Amino acid sequence: MRQRRGRLEGVKLEEQRRTRFRGAARISLDLLQFPMDESSKIDLSNVERLKEAYRHEGCLPEPIRNHILALIDQSDLDAALDLSGVSAAALMMPRSVDYPELRLRTGTRLRCLHGKHRIQAGREFLSRRDKWWVVDLYLSDLSSDVQRSLIEEYSNEKIPSDGEIYRNIRQYHFQRNFTFESRWWARLRGCRTRNLKSLLKHAELTAAFDAMLDVPGLWKGMQLTTIHKVLTLKSDDEVLHYLEHVRRFWCDLVDNDVSVMKQIDDGTVQALELKAPGVSTGDADEIRHQIDAGKIFSACSEEVRREVLRRLSQYNSLIPSLYTFFRNFPYWEACVESVRHLTTLSRRDTLLTAFEGHFTGVNQRDGQIVIQVNESNFAATPGSSDDQVELGYRQILAFAMRNFVNIPREPVDDVVTVRPRVKADKAILGQFAELAIRLGFESPEIHRLHGYLNNMGQQVLSAPTRPPLVTSGPGETLKRRCGLPVWETFQEDRDFLFLHFLHDDHIEQGEGITSFFVLRATYFAFLGQPEKKTALRPGALVALSSTQYGNSRMQDASEDASEGESEQLEQERQERQEQERLQLLREERQAQQRKEREERQAREDQERREQERREQERREQERREQERREQDRQGKGQQEREQEQRERLPRQGRDMVYIHFKIRENLIWRNVQSLWVDRSDPTELIRIAKKNMRKGLRLLDTNMQLLAPEDCFEAVTMDGTNTIILLPQRDLEVDDQLLDSANVLAYTTIVESEQSKRNKKG
């Protein structure tokens, strides 16, 4: 019932749109006006972006994708046609250039429904004689639903992003506007429909995404193609934390002012995401310059901009967004898949709830938390049993962040970035199980993997020094601030992925940030800060010797944990000096190997690009030749078929019209079907048109306007082309090339028709 009602409403809207359309014309920019309300404020940064595009690509108001939409009273239109010496039919003629100029009576303005930024940019960029735009005119009695439909269509000549579709679906859902919600569902492609339906069944995740609907600039980063992985990972707690982390940052930035949130556009989010203005002086200077120049937050008052800048300068992590969430998700996915070696999750379990259930307190002392300081050594700090569970779980994930390359849960393809190997390393799995037991966790999977430790020695390492968070140079580029770690820096950073380094709250400032700062920001984005601050700085930890554990079982010790601390520290100092010497040798060797790899990779890339270029040239040449032969063959065959049809035309004196159905394949218009149609009874044409629509083909005239089956005959005979264009639903996007090709088709069809008439008279 709802679907039938939706179809009827759609037909009604399309009929009103068709009957109210009055064609396109060139209109002076001075005659265009836009609604004056809060949502229509000019975003100066967007205007500057468009002006820059005009400078590099040219200002092109004539292509159909650049037209704007305006409403006009019939009386004003009639007066304008008289004043301009233009006929109503001229406005309706299909064309891609040389639109007629329309002048309006003094005091008359056109009410434009969209396009304010491109028009403002045109006013500032174009010379006086070129200050006009092509406007598609509709009568002013157009209903609000049709206006909204047209605005969305005119704003989306390009395929809308996943985020734009999701945002519109949810907003129309909350407005209970089934018709427009259904239209946006229809824009989903491929697996996106299935993935979105699955997401909407997960109430908590849906609510987390919906909580960001008031910030339009975030949604360009939405990836519906990845949602199925988010839903099946069973890491809901961490995913929800990241999404809340995104929402909280952007809401706090503008003090939860919804009116300001709605002014945060794509450009503003892209200018801020992945920056660390409270730590990086380079990032802070760049953001300050953009705010002062009005490139971001331009629609806000000076007071709001100053407050935004103040809050940004105090933010000591990477600025998050939906884009950063989906870019960081593959790394987090690999880490979680590694941890799942240690447990089997039920249908209701998440990774966190499973490990909370696996905690038995084995090897733990009351009031003390075991902290791993490197792959071989442990220390202790005061804490409760709840802290043992929470920090133990975090250390399990930190191990996965260090070793995910070697312990994948399932095979994946190798790429340049750091990705898991094809088969898990049993030695690393054994160490993983050993760590889990030392931290108080037990499960059948953990004990099974613990057996891999048999007859294997462990490398004894001293704890490295504190990792740097900032640099004196530019540091990590934006591209390297999210996603899977880069191999060369990860080799060094993995030695610091332990809790006492990750939770070290020491704040530094420098020009740029390091790769470890990026990993640390990713860790906190998914896991957040612990509910209670625990003393995890290296100096606050008490070392635990290996004798305090027997076969991974901590023995009850009567002496205080601090006995022998001085001797332990001296031993660690000596080991650290030796380790630093060995580290320097390793770094030199790694640098040489890295240089050789880069040189080899550069040579291979150059050879591959050259081979691809030659192959592309060969394919392009073959394609052109094939198109030429096909066009020659089809042109000749079409002429023969049309001549044969004309010769078979019944001669009963009826007024018959020869109608063609054409479709574009490989840049060539192919005739699908031609038939004679009686002007007084186009029933057969309507039947064939409906049959094509059932096949997923839409009906258009040569001006690329959509047609209903009942309107086809009148539309294509009125424009003189007698041609109905068939366009697959999936390709319903009109670009300049398609429109120009259709116009050429219309022109040649009309010319051939006139030539045929002259030949008959002759």
PDB file of C-alpha atoms in Angstrom, residues 135-236:
ATOM      1  CA  VAL A 135      18.511  29.565 -15.600  1.00  0.00           C
ATOM      2  CA  ASP A 136      15.922  26.790 -15.893  1.00  0.00           C
ATOM      3  CA  LEU A 137      12.528  28.468 -15.444  1.00  0.00           C
ATOM      4  CA  TYR A 138       9.530  26.991 -13.636  1.00  0.00           C
ATOM      5  CA  LEU A 139       6.208  28.661 -12.905  1.00  0.00           C
ATOM      6  CA  SER A 140       5.932  30.045  -9.391  1.00  0.00           C
ATOM      7  CA  ASP A 141       2.876  27.947  -8.465  1.00  0.00           C
ATOM      8  CA  LEU A 142       5.139  24.899  -8.190  1.00  0.00           C
ATOM      9  CA  SER A 143       4.297  22.964  -5.003  1.00  0.00           C
ATOM     10  CA  SER A 144       6.796  22.859  -2.134  1.00  0.00           C
ATOM     11  CA  ASP A 145       7.327  19.104  -2.611  1.00  0.00           C
ATOM     12  CA  VAL A 146       8.230  19.564  -6.277  1.00  0.00           C
ATOM     13  CA  GLN A 147      10.506  22.484  -5.368  1.00  0.00           C
ATOM     14  CA  ARG A 148      12.316  20.317  -2.849  1.00  0.00           C
ATOM     15  CA  SER A 149      12.594  17.470  -5.355  1.00  0.00           C
ATOM     16  CA  LEU A 150      14.056  19.803  -7.982  1.00  0.00           C
ATOM     17  CA  ILE A 151      16.521  21.359  -5.549  1.00  0.00           C
ATOM     18  CA  GLU A 152      17.833  17.909  -4.653  1.00  0.00           C
ATOM     19  CA  GLU A 153      18.037  16.906  -8.315  1.00  0.00           C
ATOM     20  CA  TYR A 154      19.771  20.120  -9.424  1.00  0.00           C
ATOM     21  CA  SER A 155      22.184  19.844  -6.517  1.00  0.00           C
ATOM     22  CA  ASN A 156      23.061  16.255  -7.400  1.00  0.00           C
ATOM     23  CA  GLU A 157      23.945  16.000 -11.066  1.00  0.00           C
ATOM     24  CA  LYS A 158      26.952  14.079  -9.789  1.00  0.00           C
ATOM     25  CA  ILE A 159      26.408  10.845  -7.885  1.00  0.00           C
ATOM     26  CA  PRO A 160      25.779  11.814  -4.233  1.00  0.00           C
ATOM     27  CA  SER A 161      28.180  10.561  -1.579  1.00  0.00           C
ATOM     28  CA  ASP A 162      27.245   7.782   0.830  1.00  0.00           C
ATOM     29  CA  GLY A 163      27.058  10.322   3.635  1.00  0.00           C
ATOM     30  CA  GLU A 164      24.737  12.649   1.731  1.00  0.00           C
ATOM     31  CA  ILE A 165      22.385   9.762   0.992  1.00  0.00           C
ATOM     32  CA  TYR A 166      22.438   8.523   4.597  1.00  0.00           C
ATOM     33  CA  ARG A 167      21.843  12.016   5.987  1.00  0.00           C
ATOM     34  CA  ASN A 168      18.863  12.672   3.700  1.00  0.00           C
ATOM     35  CA  ILE A 169      17.325   9.247   4.341  1.00  0.00           C
ATOM     36  CA  ARG A 170      17.506   9.737   8.099  1.00  0.00           C
ATOM     37  CA  GLN A 171      16.292  13.342   8.058  1.00  0.00           C
ATOM     38  CA  TYR A 172      13.290  12.502   5.868  1.00  0.00           C
ATOM     39  CA  HIS A 173      12.648   9.475   8.079  1.00  0.00           C
ATOM     40  CA  PHE A 174      12.438  11.672  11.168  1.00  0.00           C
ATOM     41  CA  GLN A 175      10.162  14.059   9.238  1.00  0.00           C
ATOM     42  CA  ARG A 176       7.974  11.041   8.276  1.00  0.00           C
ATOM     43  CA  ASN A 177       8.260  12.044   4.619  1.00  0.00           C
ATOM     44  CA  PHE A 178       8.058   8.604   3.014  1.00  0.00           C
ATOM     45  CA  THR A 179       8.129   9.839  -0.577  1.00  0.00           C
ATOM     46  CA  PHE A 180      11.436  11.680  -0.305  1.00  0.00           C
ATOM     47  CA  GLU A 181      12.972   9.060   1.968  1.00  0.00           C
ATOM     48  CA  SER A 182      12.196   6.469  -0.721  1.00  0.00           C
ATOM     49  CA  ARG A 183      13.783   8.651  -3.412  1.00  0.00           C
ATOM     50  CA  TRP A 184      17.056   8.739  -1.506  1.00  0.00           C
ATOM     51  CA  TRP A 185      16.926   4.995  -0.885  1.00  0.00           C
ATOM     52  CA  ALA A 186      16.676   4.611  -4.665  1.00  0.00           C
ATOM     53  CA  ARG A 187      20.015   6.421  -5.075  1.00  0.00           C
ATOM     54  CA  LEU A 188      21.924   3.689  -3.224  1.00  0.00           C
ATOM     55  CA  ARG A 189      24.084   1.488  -5.449  1.00  0.00           C
ATOM     56  CA  GLY A 190      25.560  -1.978  -5.142  1.00  0.00           C
ATOM     57  CA  CYS A 191      25.896  -3.384  -1.629  1.00  0.00           C
ATOM     58  CA  ARG A 192      25.020  -0.070   0.015  1.00  0.00           C
ATOM     59  CA  THR A 193      21.288  -0.813   0.299  1.00  0.00           C
ATOM     60  CA  ARG A 194      21.897  -4.113   2.058  1.00  0.00           C
ATOM     61  CA  ASN A 195      24.556  -2.619   4.336  1.00  0.00           C
ATOM     62  CA  LEU A 196      22.385   0.325   5.348  1.00  0.00           C
ATOM     63  CA  LYS A 197      19.449  -1.951   6.156  1.00  0.00           C
ATOM     64  CA  SER A 198      21.775  -4.006   8.372  1.00  0.00           C
ATOM     65  CA  LEU A 199      23.041  -0.865  10.101  1.00  0.00           C
ATOM     66  CA  LEU A 200      19.518   0.364  10.843  1.00  0.00           C
ATOM     67  CA  LYS A 201      18.843  -2.911  12.686  1.00  0.00           C
ATOM     68  CA  HIS A 202      21.671  -2.038  15.106  1.00  0.00           C
ATOM     69  CA  ALA A 203      20.021   0.593  17.294  1.00  0.00           C
ATOM     70  CA  GLU A 204      23.128   1.786  19.163  1.00  0.00           C
ATOM     71  CA  LEU A 205      25.299   2.244  16.085  1.00  0.00           C
ATOM     72  CA  THR A 206      22.479   3.939  14.183  1.00  0.00           C
ATOM     73  CA  ALA A 207      21.944   6.330  17.089  1.00  0.00           C
ATOM     74  CA  ALA A 208      25.681   7.093  17.155  1.00  0.00           C
ATOM     75  CA  PHE A 209      25.662   8.059  13.479  1.00  0.00           C
ATOM     76  CA  ASP A 210      22.368   9.957  13.799  1.00  0.00           C
ATOM     77  CA  ALA A 211      23.843  12.029  16.631  1.00  0.00           C
ATOM     78  CA  MET A 212      26.052  13.734  14.017  1.00  0.00           C
ATOM     79  CA  LEU A 213      23.293  14.695  11.560  1.00  0.00           C
ATOM     80  CA  ASP A 214      23.482  18.343  12.660  1.00  0.00           C
ATOM     81  CA  VAL A 215      27.072  18.623  11.327  1.00  0.00           C
ATOM     82  CA  PRO A 216      26.716  18.382   7.505  1.00  0.00           C
ATOM     83  CA  GLY A 217      30.442  18.665   6.821  1.00  0.00           C
ATOM     84  CA  LEU A 218      31.201  15.325   8.478  1.00  0.00           C
ATOM     85  CA  TRP A 219      29.188  13.202   6.064  1.00  0.00           C
ATOM     86  CA  LYS A 220      31.520  13.271   3.087  1.00  0.00           C
ATOM     87  CA  GLY A 221      33.597  10.711   5.001  1.00  0.00           C
ATOM     88  CA  MET A 222      30.781   8.154   5.403  1.00  0.00           C
ATOM     89  CA  GLN A 223      31.460   4.760   3.762  1.00  0.00           C
ATOM     90  CA  LEU A 224      28.416   2.504   3.506  1.00  0.00           C
ATOM     91  CA  THR A 225      30.556  -0.034   1.638  1.00  0.00           C
ATOM     92  CA  THR A 226      32.495  -0.708   4.869  1.00  0.00           C
ATOM     93  CA  ILE A 227      29.557  -0.830   7.294  1.00  0.00           C
ATOM     94  CA  HIS A 228      29.164  -4.620   7.045  1.00  0.00           C
ATOM     95  CA  LYS A 229      32.708  -5.026   8.401  1.00  0.00           C
ATOM     96  CA  VAL A 230      31.957  -2.648  11.274  1.00  0.00           C
ATOM     97  CA  LEU A 231      28.841  -4.656  12.168  1.00  0.00           C
ATOM     98  CA  THR A 232      30.509  -8.086  12.065  1.00  0.00           C
ATOM     99  CA  LEU A 233      33.755  -7.194  13.867  1.00  0.00           C
ATOM    100  CA  LYS A 234      32.109  -7.539  17.328  1.00  0.00           C
ATOM    101  CA  SER A 235      34.048  -4.526  18.602  1.00  0.00           C
ATOM    102  CA  ASP A 236      30.939  -2.438  19.247  1.00  0.00           C
TER     103      ASP A 236
END
